[in-house]
Short mmCIF file of C-alpha atoms in Angstrom, two decimals:
data_model
loop_
_atom_site.label_atom_id
_atom_site.label_comp_id
_atom_site.label_asym_id
_atom_site.label_seq_id
_atom_site.Cartn_x
_atom_site.Cartn_y
_atom_site.Cartn_z
CA MET W 252 69.50 41.66 -33.13
CA ARG W 253 70.16 42.80 -36.64
CA VAL W 254 67.39 41.24 -38.70
CA LEU W 255 67.12 41.14 -42.49
CA VAL W 256 63.70 40.49 -44.05
CA GLY W 257 63.35 39.28 -47.63
CA THR W 258 59.85 39.49 -49.08
CA LEU W 259 58.01 39.84 -52.37
CA ASP W 260 54.70 41.16 -53.62
CA ALA W 261 52.50 38.06 -53.57
CA GLY W 262 49.25 39.54 -52.30
CA GLY W 263 48.33 38.64 -48.75
CA ASN W 264 51.89 38.11 -47.55
CA THR W 265 52.78 41.81 -47.37
CA LEU W 266 50.70 42.85 -44.35
CA PRO W 267 51.82 40.03 -41.99
CA THR W 268 55.44 40.57 -43.03
CA VAL W 269 55.16 44.29 -42.31
CA ALA W 270 53.52 43.59 -38.93
CA ILE W 271 56.25 41.16 -37.83
CA ALA W 272 59.04 43.48 -39.00
CA ARG W 273 57.39 46.40 -37.21
CA GLU W 274 57.08 44.38 -33.98
CA LEU W 275 60.78 43.42 -34.13
CA ALA W 276 61.69 47.08 -34.62
CA ARG W 277 59.40 48.10 -31.76
CA ARG W 278 61.34 45.72 -29.51
CA GLY W 279 64.54 47.54 -30.34
CA HIS W 280 65.98 45.30 -33.05
CA ASP W 281 67.67 46.71 -36.14
CA VAL W 282 65.44 45.62 -39.03
CA SER W 283 66.27 46.01 -42.72
CA VAL W 284 64.05 44.90 -45.58
CA LEU W 285 64.43 43.84 -49.20
CA ALA W 286 61.10 44.10 -51.02
CA HIS W 287 59.48 44.79 -54.36
CA ASP W 288 58.83 48.43 -55.17
CA SER W 289 55.07 47.91 -54.88
CA GLN W 290 55.54 46.98 -51.19
CA HIS W 291 57.67 49.94 -50.17
CA ALA W 292 54.79 52.22 -49.15
CA ALA W 293 53.46 49.60 -46.70
CA PHE W 294 56.84 49.20 -45.02
CA ALA W 295 57.48 52.95 -45.00
CA ALA W 296 54.14 53.51 -43.25
CA ALA W 297 55.40 51.16 -40.51
CA GLY W 298 58.54 53.26 -40.05
CA LEU W 299 60.83 50.93 -42.02
CA ARG W 300 63.04 51.77 -44.98
CA PRO W 301 62.93 48.95 -47.53
CA ARG W 302 65.51 48.53 -50.26
CA PRO W 303 64.61 47.24 -53.73
CA TRP W 304 65.67 43.88 -55.13
CA SER W 305 68.32 44.21 -57.84
CA SER W 306 69.13 40.66 -59.02
CA PRO W 307 65.79 38.77 -59.38
CA ARG W 308 63.92 38.79 -62.67
CA ALA W 309 61.11 41.31 -63.05
CA TRP W 310 57.87 40.36 -61.30
CA SER W 311 54.38 41.85 -61.30
CA PRO W 312 51.33 40.11 -59.84
CA ARG W 313 48.84 42.64 -61.12
CA ALA W 314 48.23 42.20 -64.85
CA GLU W 315 44.99 40.53 -65.87
CA ASP W 316 46.59 37.79 -67.96
CA PRO W 317 44.55 34.57 -68.39
CA GLY W 318 47.68 32.46 -67.96
CA LEU W 319 49.53 34.58 -65.42
CA ARG W 320 48.66 32.69 -62.25
CA THR W 321 49.16 29.14 -63.46
CA MET W 322 51.59 26.92 -61.57
CA LEU W 323 54.18 27.38 -64.31
CA SER W 324 54.32 31.12 -63.64
CA TRP W 325 55.14 30.56 -59.95
CA LEU W 326 57.89 27.96 -60.39
CA PRO W 327 60.63 30.29 -61.76
CA LEU W 328 59.78 32.78 -59.01
CA ALA W 329 60.22 30.17 -56.26
CA SER W 330 63.63 29.08 -57.50
CA ASP W 331 64.99 32.43 -58.73
CA PRO W 332 68.59 32.60 -57.41
CA GLY W 333 68.58 36.39 -57.57
CA TYR W 334 66.79 36.66 -54.24
CA GLY W 335 69.50 34.63 -52.56
CA ARG W 336 72.28 36.72 -54.13
CA ASP W 337 70.73 39.97 -52.93
CA LEU W 338 70.08 38.64 -49.43
CA ALA W 339 73.60 37.24 -49.08
CA ALA W 340 75.06 40.58 -50.17
CA ALA W 341 72.80 42.41 -47.71
CA VAL W 342 73.94 40.11 -44.88
CA GLU W 343 77.55 41.03 -45.60
CA ARG W 344 76.68 44.71 -45.84
CA SER W 345 74.49 44.94 -42.74
CA GLY W 346 76.03 42.33 -40.46
CA ALA W 347 72.59 40.77 -39.90
CA GLY W 348 72.54 37.74 -37.64
CA LEU W 349 69.07 36.56 -38.63
CA VAL W 350 67.29 36.47 -41.99
CA LEU W 351 63.53 36.04 -42.38
CA VAL W 352 62.72 34.73 -45.87
CA ASP W 353 59.27 34.56 -47.47
CA CYS W 354 58.13 30.99 -48.20
CA MET W 355 57.33 32.00 -51.79
CA ILE W 356 61.08 32.32 -52.54
CA PRO W 357 62.68 29.21 -50.98
CA GLY W 358 65.30 29.37 -53.72
CA ALA W 359 66.97 32.08 -51.61
CA LEU W 360 67.61 29.77 -48.65
CA ARG W 361 70.75 28.03 -49.90
CA ARG W 362 72.68 31.23 -50.58
CA VAL W 363 71.58 32.77 -47.29
CA ARG W 364 72.44 29.63 -45.34
CA ALA W 365 75.96 29.73 -46.84
CA THR W 366 76.60 33.06 -45.05
CA GLY W 367 76.39 31.28 -41.69
CA VAL W 368 73.53 33.35 -40.26
CA ARG W 369 70.35 32.01 -38.73
CA VAL W 370 67.49 31.64 -41.22
CA ALA W 371 63.74 31.49 -40.63
CA LEU W 372 61.11 30.89 -43.30
CA LEU W 373 57.88 32.87 -43.01
CA VAL W 374 54.93 30.67 -44.00
CA HIS W 375 51.89 32.93 -44.41
CA ALA W 376 49.46 30.22 -45.46
CA TYR W 377 48.20 26.92 -44.12
CA SER W 378 51.09 24.61 -43.26
CA GLY W 379 49.03 21.80 -44.77
CA TYR W 380 49.24 23.56 -48.11
CA TRP W 381 53.03 23.74 -47.91
CA ARG W 382 53.28 20.11 -46.83
CA ASP W 383 51.48 19.29 -50.04
CA GLN W 384 53.48 21.72 -52.21
CA TRP W 385 56.83 20.46 -50.93
CA SER W 386 55.90 16.79 -51.30
CA ARG W 387 57.51 14.59 -53.94
CA ARG W 388 54.27 14.30 -55.89
CA SER W 389 53.87 18.06 -56.31
CA PRO W 390 55.16 19.98 -59.37
CA MET W 391 56.51 22.62 -56.97
CA GLY W 392 58.36 20.02 -54.89
CA TRP W 393 59.80 18.38 -58.01
CA TRP W 394 60.91 21.73 -59.44
CA LEU W 395 62.57 22.88 -56.23
CA ARG W 396 64.44 19.59 -55.85
CA CYS W 397 65.73 19.78 -59.43
CA ALA W 398 66.88 23.36 -58.79
CA GLY W 399 68.54 22.44 -55.48
CA ALA W 400 66.22 24.94 -53.81
CA HIS W 401 63.93 22.67 -51.78
CA PRO W 402 63.69 23.87 -48.15
CA ALA W 403 64.35 20.31 -46.93
CA ASN W 404 67.68 20.29 -48.79
CA ARG W 405 70.46 19.99 -46.19
CA ARG W 406 72.18 23.11 -47.50
CA ALA W 407 68.96 25.10 -47.62
CA LEU W 408 67.24 23.89 -44.44
CA PRO W 409 65.93 26.81 -42.36
CA ASP W 410 66.36 26.90 -38.60
CA LEU W 411 62.68 27.61 -38.08
CA LEU W 412 59.37 27.85 -39.92
CA VAL W 413 57.13 30.64 -38.63
CA VAL W 414 53.61 29.65 -39.68
CA THR W 415 50.99 32.37 -39.26
CA THR W 416 47.96 30.09 -38.89
CA LEU W 417 45.53 29.09 -36.17
CA PRO W 418 46.26 25.43 -35.28
CA GLY W 419 42.59 24.57 -34.97
CA LEU W 420 41.93 25.56 -38.60
CA ASP W 421 45.16 24.54 -40.34
CA VAL W 422 44.43 21.57 -42.60
CA ILE W 423 46.85 18.74 -43.38
CA PRO W 424 45.95 17.02 -46.67
CA ASN W 425 46.20 13.26 -46.96
CA GLY W 426 49.71 12.26 -47.96
CA GLY W 427 51.30 15.54 -46.92
CA GLY W 428 54.61 14.89 -45.22
CA PRO W 429 56.10 16.74 -42.26
CA LEU W 430 57.37 20.27 -42.64
CA PRO W 431 61.15 20.35 -43.18
CA ALA W 432 62.18 22.22 -40.02
CA PRO W 433 61.07 23.00 -36.46
CA THR W 434 57.80 24.89 -36.67
CA VAL W 435 55.93 27.43 -34.57
CA GLN W 436 52.32 28.33 -35.33
CA THR W 437 51.78 31.89 -34.20
CA GLY W 438 48.19 32.40 -35.22
CA PRO W 439 47.23 34.91 -37.93
CA VAL W 440 49.14 38.18 -38.08
CA PHE W 441 47.10 41.32 -38.64
CA ALA W 442 48.35 44.76 -39.61
CA THR W 443 46.14 46.20 -36.87
CA ALA W 444 44.79 44.05 -34.06
CA PRO W 445 40.99 43.79 -34.43
CA GLY W 446 39.08 45.22 -31.49
CA THR W 447 36.04 43.69 -29.86
CA ALA W 448 33.60 42.92 -32.64
CA ALA W 449 30.17 44.53 -32.29
CA PRO W 450 27.33 43.03 -34.37
CA ALA W 451 26.72 45.16 -37.45
CA ALA W 452 23.25 46.48 -38.18
CA ASP W 453 21.01 44.35 -40.38
CA ASP W 454 21.14 47.03 -43.07
CA ALA W 455 24.94 47.29 -43.00
CA PRO W 456 26.62 46.55 -46.33
CA VAL W 457 28.45 43.42 -47.39
CA LEU W 458 32.12 43.72 -48.38
CA VAL W 459 33.10 42.09 -51.69
CA SER W 460 36.85 41.68 -52.11
CA LEU W 461 38.60 39.11 -54.26
CA SER W 462 42.36 38.67 -54.48
CA THR W 463 44.76 41.53 -55.20
CA ILE W 464 46.57 38.98 -57.37
CA SER W 465 45.15 38.34 -60.82
CA TYR W 466 43.92 34.75 -61.37
CA PRO W 467 42.30 33.23 -64.45
CA GLY W 468 38.53 33.71 -64.36
CA GLN W 469 38.61 36.24 -61.50
CA ARG W 470 36.89 39.06 -63.35
CA GLN W 471 34.16 36.72 -64.59
CA CYS W 472 33.57 35.42 -61.06
CA LEU W 473 33.36 38.97 -59.71
CA GLN W 474 30.83 39.89 -62.39
CA ARG W 475 28.63 36.92 -61.45
CA ILE W 476 28.79 38.04 -57.80
CA LEU W 477 27.69 41.52 -58.84
CA ASP W 478 24.88 40.05 -60.96
CA ALA W 479 23.76 37.92 -58.00
CA LEU W 480 23.58 40.97 -55.75
CA ASP W 481 21.43 42.81 -58.29
CA GLY W 482 17.87 42.95 -56.97
CA LEU W 483 18.62 41.59 -53.49
CA PRO W 484 17.75 43.74 -50.46
CA VAL W 485 21.45 44.01 -49.71
CA ARG W 486 23.91 46.86 -50.06
CA ALA W 487 27.51 46.03 -50.91
CA VAL W 488 30.91 47.66 -51.22
CA ALA W 489 33.20 46.01 -53.77
CA THR W 490 36.94 46.68 -53.86
CA VAL W 491 38.58 46.02 -57.20
CA GLY W 492 42.17 47.25 -57.03
CA THR W 493 44.35 46.48 -60.04
CA SER W 494 43.81 42.72 -60.24
CA VAL W 495 40.94 43.05 -62.73
CA GLU W 496 39.98 45.57 -65.37
CA ALA W 497 37.31 47.48 -63.47
CA HIS W 498 35.99 49.28 -66.54
CA ARG W 499 34.79 45.92 -67.90
CA LEU W 500 32.55 45.27 -64.89
CA ARG W 501 28.80 46.07 -64.74
CA PRO W 502 27.92 46.85 -61.11
CA PRO W 503 24.25 47.06 -60.07
CA SER W 504 22.85 50.12 -58.32
CA ASN W 505 23.08 48.54 -54.83
CA VAL W 506 26.86 48.01 -55.11
CA THR W 507 29.41 50.78 -54.56
CA MET W 508 32.67 50.16 -56.42
CA ARG W 509 35.96 51.27 -54.85
CA SER W 510 39.46 50.86 -56.24
CA PHE W 511 40.91 50.36 -52.77
CA ALA W 512 39.73 50.24 -49.17
CA SER W 513 41.58 49.23 -46.03
CA HIS W 514 39.93 46.06 -44.79
CA ALA W 515 40.82 46.92 -41.19
CA GLU W 516 38.87 50.17 -41.56
CA VAL W 517 35.93 48.80 -43.55
CA MET W 518 35.20 45.51 -41.79
CA PRO W 519 33.91 46.97 -38.49
CA GLY W 520 31.04 48.53 -40.46
CA VAL W 521 29.93 45.55 -42.58
CA ARG W 522 27.88 42.47 -41.74
CA ALA W 523 29.55 39.84 -43.95
CA VAL W 524 32.41 39.39 -46.41
CA ILE W 525 32.44 37.82 -49.87
CA GLY W 526 36.00 36.89 -50.79
CA HIS W 527 38.34 34.40 -52.41
CA GLY W 528 39.39 32.32 -49.40
CA GLY W 529 42.71 34.12 -49.10
CA HIS W 530 44.17 33.47 -45.66
CA GLY W 531 44.67 37.12 -44.70
CA THR W 532 41.27 38.43 -45.82
CA THR W 533 39.38 35.43 -44.43
CA MET W 534 41.04 35.45 -41.01
CA LEU W 535 40.60 39.21 -40.66
CA ALA W 536 36.90 38.90 -41.52
CA LEU W 537 36.46 36.14 -38.94
CA ALA W 538 38.42 38.13 -36.36
CA HIS W 539 35.74 40.80 -36.78
CA GLY W 540 33.08 38.14 -36.21
CA LEU W 541 31.91 38.25 -39.84
CA PRO W 542 30.62 35.20 -41.74
CA VAL W 543 32.32 34.71 -45.09
CA LEU W 544 31.30 33.50 -48.55
CA MET W 545 34.43 32.22 -50.32
CA PHE W 546 35.24 31.56 -53.97
CA PRO W 547 38.77 30.07 -54.16
CA MET W 548 40.46 31.51 -57.25
CA SER W 549 43.22 28.92 -57.66
CA GLY W 550 43.79 25.31 -56.73
CA HIS W 551 47.52 26.07 -56.66
CA THR W 552 47.08 28.15 -53.48
CA ASP W 553 45.82 27.42 -49.98
CA GLN W 554 42.52 29.13 -50.80
CA PRO W 555 40.58 25.85 -51.23
CA LEU W 556 41.92 24.59 -47.88
CA VAL W 557 41.02 27.83 -46.12
CA ALA W 558 37.53 27.84 -47.61
CA ALA W 559 36.94 24.18 -46.75
CA SER W 560 38.15 24.52 -43.16
CA VAL W 561 36.06 27.64 -42.47
CA ALA W 562 33.00 26.03 -44.01
CA ALA W 563 33.60 22.90 -41.90
CA ALA W 564 33.77 25.13 -38.81
CA GLY W 565 30.33 26.46 -39.75
CA ALA W 566 31.54 30.06 -40.03
CA GLY W 567 31.34 30.41 -43.79
CA ILE W 568 30.18 29.09 -47.15
CA ALA W 569 32.48 27.79 -49.91
CA LEU W 570 31.51 27.86 -53.59
CA PRO W 571 33.54 27.20 -56.75
CA ARG W 572 34.60 30.28 -58.69
CA THR W 573 32.41 28.99 -61.56
CA ALA W 574 29.24 29.05 -59.41
CA SER W 575 26.12 30.26 -61.19
CA VAL W 576 24.43 33.55 -60.48
CA ALA W 577 21.46 31.70 -58.99
CA GLY W 578 23.73 29.63 -56.72
CA ILE W 579 25.57 32.76 -55.56
CA ARG W 580 22.29 34.56 -54.88
CA ASP W 581 21.10 31.71 -52.65
CA ALA W 582 24.43 31.72 -50.79
CA VAL W 583 24.23 35.49 -50.21
CA ARG W 584 20.75 35.10 -48.76
CA ARG W 585 22.08 32.51 -46.30
CA LEU W 586 25.20 34.60 -45.59
CA THR W 587 23.12 37.60 -44.54
CA GLY W 588 20.14 35.81 -43.03
CA ASP W 589 21.39 32.76 -41.11
CA PRO W 590 21.85 33.66 -37.40
CA ALA W 591 23.62 30.35 -36.67
CA LEU W 592 26.27 31.15 -39.28
CA ARG W 593 26.79 34.57 -37.73
CA GLU W 594 27.02 33.08 -34.21
CA ARG W 595 29.67 30.53 -35.20
CA ALA W 596 31.68 33.25 -36.95
CA ALA W 597 31.47 35.36 -33.78
CA ARG W 598 32.79 32.50 -31.62
CA LEU W 599 35.66 31.86 -34.01
CA GLY W 600 36.37 35.59 -33.96
CA GLU W 601 36.84 35.48 -30.20
CA ARG W 602 39.58 32.88 -30.61
CA LEU W 603 41.32 34.86 -33.32
CA ARG W 604 41.24 38.12 -31.37
CA ALA W 605 42.91 36.37 -28.44
CA VAL W 606 45.99 35.68 -30.59
CA ASP W 607 48.96 38.04 -30.93
CA GLY W 608 50.47 36.60 -34.09
CA ALA W 609 53.09 39.31 -34.63
CA GLY W 610 54.20 39.13 -31.01
CA ALA W 611 54.45 35.33 -31.07
CA ALA W 612 56.45 35.46 -34.31
CA ALA W 613 58.85 38.07 -32.90
CA THR W 614 59.38 36.02 -29.74
CA ALA W 615 60.13 32.89 -31.76
CA LEU W 616 62.61 34.80 -33.91
CA GLU W 617 64.30 36.31 -30.85
CA ALA W 618 64.96 32.77 -29.63
CA LEU W 619 67.14 32.13 -32.70
CA THR W 620 70.24 33.71 -31.18
CA PRO W 621 73.77 32.78 -32.35
CA LEU W 622 74.35 31.01 -29.03
CA ALA W 623 71.32 28.76 -29.39
CA PRO W 624 71.97 25.22 -30.68
CA ARG W 625 70.85 24.51 -34.21
CA ALA W 626 67.60 22.65 -33.75
CA TRP W 627 67.97 20.75 -37.01
CA GLN W 628 71.36 19.18 -36.28
#
């Protein structure tokens, strides 16, 4: 096949997109990619040559702006017609027969569908979250319908939704309607498949890593986590990246600050993870058998659903991002000292390691051949 991938820098979506594109290329398919400049290094490391977007409005998820990650900031991105224009032009240029579009830019679907090629939508978060977002009562659903960009629109309907979640954890909120197209749940997609998880030593550090996207209150939450760790008999490694202004943080002596660290490389050597409930980070931690303490940064994401489902499975602890230092300190003590929590995380990790998300996604996409009947007709 000739496959065209359209993606954007939205945090945790980059690594699963790279992994699926790499698996398609490994199987001999001709894969081309349109991506934001900040994603190019990740695709290049996988042996792919991404091209930059030219038509969409400028987008950066990094600045620490108190209002940057409100729902209003995401709506124009989701319906931006520039993504569809660039993808349609790339289809004509490359002769692609299949386009994989990121679920964050459903506004591209209508233009891509008009080219006559097969279209799949990559959903890299809980399907329950997208059921809710695409419902009639959601601001996102209302906006997309007004813009003619809703994925359930007849002219924008994808042939397939590839959902990178574990069915046993995916949460469907009350009132969430069905997804708009045939759906396959592949399980989480990891950049590197986690190996067999060995229990970390009791003196191993804890990894602290909040979102690479900047959300309101994120720096303040991170500072309270650092304050809670101060004085505990726990070592920690905290990755900051560019989502917060690191120079404004006050780390204690038992916390090592790093601007960046590959989670796949760090997690085998830690005993627990403190994060934001992001799907990618949380599933990778659990795949390594690590219990997680989660502080969802935004109610406009699937982070609250991820945190709630993992806590309900007994493999993690969920706290609000406004939790007090004392409340965080108590949660860290439980995170590092509760053997039952560690055991449940280990059992969930076994299930996650048994999944080949990238392979399942590639197989589902291969089934969308031009000779196959359109499942939605």
